[in-house]
Amino acid sequence: MAGENLIVPLIGGLVEDPPWRGFLDALRDAVAGDYASLVFRPLPLGTPEARVIHLYSGEPSPPPVSRHYRENLYLRDPMPYHEMAEGRAFRLDQLLHLGEPAHDAYLTQLLVPSGMNHLRMIRFAEKGGTSGWITVTRRENEFGEEVDALLESLAPYLRAALGTFVALERERMTAAVAREAVRRMNFGWLTLDGEGRVLDADPQGTRMLEGGGPIMRGKDGRLTARDPALRRQLPAAIRELAVDPQARPRALVLSREPWLDLLLVPSGQRMGTTQAAPAIVCYLHADNWSSADRCDQLAQLFDLAPSEARLALALSRGMSISEAAPELGLTVESARTYSKRIYAKTGARGQADLVRFIHRSVLVIA
């Protein structure tokens, strides 16, 4: 029984779903056990989000026995989990004090009915303090010393694997929160090579590409637009940024109703990992609300009159007063008067302030 044969499935198990299924199957086979389990809690004890993760190979306890454990034995579980010396394999008679009622009940009401008459358990802990427990059991025949040696030889690898898993879980949680924030703000991204070919996209970017909107992936894989003017502007902007990584980002309005804009940014990455390094990152921003809805929301948030809200929306989308006035049926002088009222009500000192106030308000996640 060589522990080396278990290291590959232990490492591979980090990205399995559920994790470590192959490792637990291999461990159960290696010790000729009926059951093998891995239990750990990836968040610190006492945090509301903490949950116990219980992974196993083999036949679990029968449903009535599991229910009895959850309802009656769980709070009186006598196993000294956190008192176990880290990295050392323990026999059942070293964990339970037979003759004591709680210990006898645990053995006769849970372990024996589950076929766990013979048991080995080892605790391992990653450097952040999270502990895990490996348990192997048999219905017949005691485990030999070679099983103790195998489990103890695995302890350093189990610590490293658990530490990596905890770090991955933390990153997954952070990424999930960030993804939800980005989703609510209706942002997406694409990456392009120096010729404008689409290399990758997040789900939101993919939907914008494939949803029949103003941009799409051409037959040659390049990013293109349905509007002829945009079809000319996009390649020119891409060429400029691909040639000069220090060039200023380029912003393009792809659609005004519904709103969709695009920011092209040199990626600055010259080496890829598993994929070709992108030359350009495209950030896409869509607004699923109609302009009328956005004007209503602006009016409510900043106590604006309808005409002021329409002008505020236009200014927040990058239009100048002279550009917005004719679109809204206003003279430039009237638009300037409205803008002064808007700045007074919002506390903005100018258009840049107004854009910042609006795009940092709750409207971005409405």
C-alpha positions as MATLAB code, in Angstrom:
seq = 'MAGENLIVPLIGGLVEDPPWRGFLDALRDAVAGDYASLVFRPLPLGTPEARVIHLYSGEPSPPPVSRHYRENLYLRDPMPYHEMAEGRAFRLDQLLHLGEPAHDAYLTQLLVPSGMNHLRMIRFAEKGGTSGWITVTRRENEFGEEVDALLESLAPYLRAALGTFVALERERMTAAVAREAVRRMNFGWLTLDGEGRVLDADPQGTRMLEGGGPIMRGKDGRLTARDPALRRQLPAAIRELAVDPQARPRALVLSREPWLDLLLVPSGQRMGTTQAAPAIVCYLHADNWSSADRCDQLAQLFDLAPSEARLALALSRGMSISEAAPELGLTVESARTYSKRIYAKTGARGQADLVRFIHRSVLVIA';
ca = [
       0.000    0.000    0.000;
       1.912    3.026   -1.219;
       0.609    6.449   -0.279;
       2.186    7.819   -3.449;
      -0.612    6.201   -5.472;
      -3.138    8.395   -3.650;
      -1.400   11.736   -4.150;
      -2.485   12.216   -7.777;
      -6.219   11.705   -7.045;
      -5.823   13.896   -3.935;
      -4.492   16.779   -6.042;
      -6.957   16.158   -8.870;
      -9.803   16.120   -6.372;
      -9.408   19.859   -5.766;
     -11.310   20.577   -8.978;
     -13.740   17.656   -8.960;
     -17.423   18.179   -8.229;
     -17.987   16.953   -5.598;
     -14.340   17.291   -4.558;
     -12.135   14.289   -3.833;
     -14.575   11.597   -4.939;
     -11.823    9.771   -6.853;
      -9.418   10.105   -3.934;
     -11.898    8.634   -1.449;
     -12.686    5.734   -3.801;
      -8.942    5.056   -4.180;
      -8.364    5.340   -0.417;
     -11.191    2.912    0.361;
      -9.709    0.423   -2.112;
      -6.188    0.900   -0.713;
      -7.230    0.037    2.851;
      -9.797   -2.603    1.796;
     -12.438   -0.651    3.690;
     -16.199   -0.577    3.380;
     -16.402    3.180    3.840;
     -14.110    6.211    3.670;
     -15.023    9.793    4.487;
     -13.531   13.273    4.526;
     -15.126   15.881    6.770;
     -14.100   19.520    7.107;
     -15.458   23.002    7.580;
     -13.938   25.518    5.113;
     -14.885   28.618    7.131;
     -13.860   29.321   10.740;
     -15.948   27.786   13.499;
     -18.578   30.137   14.857;
     -19.209   32.038   11.624;
     -22.859   31.896   10.504;
     -21.847   30.839    6.991;
     -19.710   27.937    8.205;
     -20.926   24.585    7.005;
     -19.657   21.078    7.530;
     -18.686   19.364    4.280;
     -19.035   15.586    4.456;
     -17.693   13.622    1.483;
     -17.651    9.840    1.390;
     -17.103    6.674   -0.624;
     -19.019    3.472    0.078;
     -22.344    2.874    1.770;
     -23.404    5.629    4.203;
     -25.403    4.989    7.362;
     -28.953    3.712    6.722;
     -31.480    6.609    6.598;
     -33.133    5.775    9.965;
     -29.711    5.672   11.626;
     -28.658    8.985   10.034;
     -31.911   10.580   11.140;
     -31.436    9.288   14.694;
     -27.927   10.777   14.724;
     -29.133   14.192   13.528;
     -32.075   14.308   15.910;
     -30.633   12.664   19.027;
     -26.931   11.859   18.980;
     -25.453   14.876   17.187;
     -25.375   17.250   20.161;
     -23.985   14.440   22.367;
     -21.381   13.214   19.871;
     -18.561   12.004   22.184;
     -15.813   11.833   19.537;
     -12.885   14.075   20.625;
     -12.441   15.516   17.139;
     -10.508   18.653   18.063;
      -8.532   16.971   20.840;
      -7.016   14.421   18.444;
      -3.279   14.872   17.926;
      -2.874   16.255   14.411;
      -1.367   13.836   11.867;
      -1.800   10.699   13.990;
      -4.130    7.797   13.171;
      -6.489    6.718   15.971;
      -8.292    3.416   16.564;
     -11.896    3.303   17.705;
     -10.927    2.190   21.218;
      -8.676    5.272   21.489;
     -11.546    7.602   20.612;
     -14.426    6.103   22.633;
     -14.487    5.269   26.352;
     -16.703    2.224   26.435;
     -18.760    1.960   29.606;
     -19.746    5.610   29.514;
     -23.420    5.989   28.402;
     -22.878    8.601   25.676;
     -19.962    6.641   24.215;
     -21.845    3.325   24.347;
     -24.882    4.917   22.652;
     -22.701    6.322   19.876;
     -21.211    2.879   19.234;
     -24.365    0.773   19.445;
     -26.854    3.221   17.886;
     -24.717    4.715   15.104;
     -21.474    2.914   14.331;
     -22.527   -0.749   14.628;
     -25.835   -0.338   12.702;
     -23.814    1.472   10.002;
     -21.329   -1.387    9.677;
     -18.518    0.736   11.154;
     -17.320   -1.854   13.666;
     -13.643   -1.172   12.944;
     -12.400    2.340   12.370;
      -9.357    4.526   11.819;
      -9.502    8.319   11.974;
      -6.868   10.998   11.430;
      -7.099   14.761   11.913;
      -5.102   17.147    9.737;
      -5.030   20.945    9.825;
      -3.982   23.560    7.266;
      -1.939   26.556    8.401;
      -5.012   28.808    8.607;
      -6.473   26.608   11.332;
      -9.130   24.677    9.407;
      -9.187   20.996   10.393;
     -10.272   17.994    8.397;
     -10.814   14.361    9.349;
     -10.301   11.221    7.285;
     -12.186    8.146    8.510;
     -12.014    4.616    7.115;
     -14.212    1.788    8.440;
     -14.874   -1.945    8.043;
     -17.663   -4.235    9.156;
     -15.299   -7.188    9.600;
     -11.587   -7.483   10.555;
      -9.524   -4.872   12.342;
      -7.233   -2.599   10.354;
      -3.531   -3.363   10.557;
      -0.641   -1.078   11.386;
       0.011   -0.561    7.677;
      -3.239    1.427    7.457;
      -2.088    3.670   10.313;
       1.201    4.213    8.491;
      -0.590    4.973    5.218;
      -2.894    7.568    6.777;
      -0.043    9.233    8.658;
       2.097    9.351    5.496;
      -0.766   11.180    3.756;
      -1.065   13.863    6.460;
       1.335   16.425    4.872;
      -0.430   16.124    1.518;
      -3.856   16.347    3.151;
      -2.802   19.564    4.916;
      -1.591   21.086    1.654;
      -4.699   19.982   -0.244;
      -7.031   21.351    2.423;
      -5.159   24.670    2.524;
      -5.437   24.968   -1.256;
      -9.125   24.095   -1.175;
      -9.843   26.681    1.532;
      -8.006   29.341   -0.508;
      -9.919   28.337   -3.656;
     -13.225   28.487   -1.790;
     -12.398   31.964   -0.551;
     -11.547   33.073   -4.092;
     -14.676   31.411   -5.477;
     -16.818   33.271   -2.956;
     -15.107   36.576   -3.728;
     -15.507   35.962   -7.461;
     -19.179   35.037   -7.049;
     -19.905   38.273   -5.168;
     -17.996   40.279   -7.783;
     -19.791   38.500  -10.640;
     -23.164   39.285   -9.100;
     -22.242   42.947   -8.670;
     -21.052   43.131  -12.280;
     -24.199   41.306  -13.452;
     -26.442   43.745  -11.613;
     -24.573   46.669  -13.153;
     -25.018   44.956  -16.538;
     -21.359   44.946  -17.475;
     -19.705   42.353  -19.657;
     -16.308   41.878  -21.248;
     -14.662   40.506  -24.358;
     -10.989   40.007  -25.137;
      -9.569   40.563  -28.612;
      -6.318   39.766  -30.341;
      -4.431   42.412  -32.296;
      -6.542   41.705  -35.393;
      -9.808   42.234  -33.539;
     -10.715   38.538  -33.302;
     -12.759   37.620  -30.222;
     -10.686   35.362  -27.950;
     -12.930   35.046  -24.922;
     -16.019   36.541  -23.283;
     -17.861   36.346  -20.001;
     -21.515   35.174  -20.040;
     -22.817   38.739  -20.250;
     -20.468   39.583  -23.110;
     -21.477   36.397  -24.915;
     -25.156   37.316  -24.619;
     -24.464   40.773  -26.027;
     -22.553   39.232  -28.955;
     -25.171   36.613  -29.747;
     -28.348   38.457  -28.868;
     -28.912   40.178  -32.214;
     -27.799   43.554  -30.841;
     -25.549   46.185  -32.390;
     -22.331   44.133  -32.160;
     -21.543   40.601  -33.248;
     -18.756   38.194  -34.114;
     -18.099   38.251  -37.862;
     -17.517   35.150  -39.984;
     -13.781   35.728  -39.637;
     -14.103   35.839  -35.821;
     -13.538   39.596  -35.632;
     -15.665   41.931  -33.569;
     -17.910   43.945  -35.853;
     -21.094   46.027  -35.744;
     -24.359   46.122  -37.657;
     -24.306   49.893  -38.067;
     -22.055   50.943  -41.040;
     -20.539   53.887  -39.153;
     -19.653   51.671  -36.177;
     -18.277   49.036  -38.557;
     -15.716   51.617  -39.646;
     -14.983   52.994  -36.172;
     -14.379   49.643  -34.463;
     -11.496   48.361  -36.657;
      -9.830   51.774  -36.580;
      -9.957   51.891  -32.769;
      -8.728   48.294  -32.501;
      -5.772   48.946  -34.830;
      -4.774   52.034  -32.860;
      -4.821   50.246  -29.523;
      -3.118   47.086  -30.845;
      -0.213   49.136  -32.252;
       0.214   51.357  -29.183;
      -0.390   49.664  -25.780;
      -0.019   53.107  -24.164;
      -2.862   54.591  -26.226;
      -5.788   56.061  -24.316;
      -8.887   53.827  -24.040;
     -11.540   54.401  -26.689;
     -15.243   54.670  -25.820;
     -18.008   54.076  -28.358;
     -21.772   54.411  -27.969;
     -23.250   51.386  -29.712;
     -26.915   52.092  -29.046;
     -28.862   54.839  -27.317;
     -32.190   53.035  -26.905;
     -31.671   50.636  -25.280;
     -28.356   52.031  -24.095;
     -25.200   50.079  -24.872;
     -21.677   51.451  -24.779;
     -18.232   49.945  -25.163;
     -14.792   50.788  -23.775;
     -11.723   49.437  -25.588;
      -8.618   49.180  -23.375;
      -5.121   47.850  -24.181;
      -4.746   44.726  -22.060;
      -1.071   45.214  -21.163;
      -0.661   41.420  -21.062;
       2.107   40.060  -23.213;
       2.087   36.466  -22.007;
      -0.805   34.088  -21.658;
      -1.173   31.132  -19.332;
      -3.427   28.529  -20.937;
      -4.729   30.870  -23.652;
      -3.307   33.394  -26.078;
      -2.712   36.745  -24.399;
      -5.328   39.323  -25.464;
      -4.233   42.597  -27.010;
      -7.428   44.455  -26.107;
     -10.109   44.135  -23.437;
     -13.594   45.382  -24.357;
     -15.856   46.387  -21.489;
     -19.520   46.437  -22.465;
     -22.231   48.216  -20.515;
     -25.928   47.826  -21.252;
     -28.921   49.419  -19.606;
     -31.967   47.178  -19.599;
     -34.183   50.030  -18.409;
     -35.766   52.267  -21.001;
     -34.833   55.937  -21.033;
     -38.315   56.766  -19.717;
     -37.771   54.437  -16.730;
     -34.345   55.904  -16.062;
     -35.775   59.426  -16.157;
     -38.447   58.432  -13.637;
     -35.763   56.952  -11.360;
     -33.582   60.071  -11.652;
     -36.558   62.279  -10.887;
     -37.332   60.274   -7.743;
     -33.719   60.074   -6.575;
     -32.771   63.732   -7.062;
     -36.220   65.418   -7.016;
     -35.904   66.521  -10.648;
     -38.638   67.752  -12.926;
     -39.289   65.461  -15.944;
     -37.496   67.814  -18.366;
     -34.551   68.081  -15.955;
     -34.393   64.295  -15.579;
     -34.272   63.806  -19.359;
     -31.407   66.287  -19.654;
     -29.581   64.741  -16.667;
     -29.796   61.315  -18.327;
     -28.414   62.679  -21.598;
     -25.551   64.448  -19.801;
     -24.761   61.312  -17.777;
     -24.401   59.427  -21.059;
     -21.703   61.755  -22.305;
     -23.657   64.197  -24.426;
     -22.831   67.870  -24.251;
     -25.517   70.473  -23.614;
     -25.408   71.569  -27.258;
     -25.820   67.930  -28.406;
     -28.592   67.109  -25.952;
     -30.695   70.244  -26.453;
     -31.984   69.514  -30.005;
     -32.621   65.845  -29.178;
     -34.812   66.922  -26.260;
     -36.557   69.727  -28.185;
     -34.861   72.463  -26.152;
     -32.892   75.534  -27.069;
     -29.301   75.544  -25.896;
     -30.110   78.410  -23.508;
     -33.021   76.471  -21.968;
     -30.812   73.404  -21.623;
     -28.166   75.475  -19.824;
     -30.843   76.809  -17.434;
     -32.047   73.258  -16.742;
     -28.481   72.083  -16.196;
     -27.958   74.724  -13.477;
     -31.080   73.451  -11.696;
     -29.851   69.874  -12.047;
     -26.453   70.736  -10.567;
     -28.099   72.584   -7.672;
     -30.449   69.689   -6.846;
     -27.808   66.972   -7.144;
     -24.954   68.915   -5.559;
     -22.826   68.423   -8.674;
     -20.333   71.138   -9.590;
     -20.445   70.320  -13.285;
     -21.086   67.581  -15.801;
     -18.210   65.403  -14.597;
     -19.575   65.532  -11.053;
     -23.077   64.767  -12.321;
     -21.875   61.698  -14.214;
     -20.044   60.480  -11.109;
     -23.054   61.041   -8.821;
     -25.430   59.203  -11.120;
     -23.117   56.293  -11.881;
     -22.247   55.839   -8.228;
     -25.858   55.963   -7.111;
     -28.111   52.965   -6.500;
     -29.362   53.293  -10.064;
     -26.402   51.289  -11.328;
     -27.746   48.149   -9.608;
     -31.443   48.869  -10.050;
];
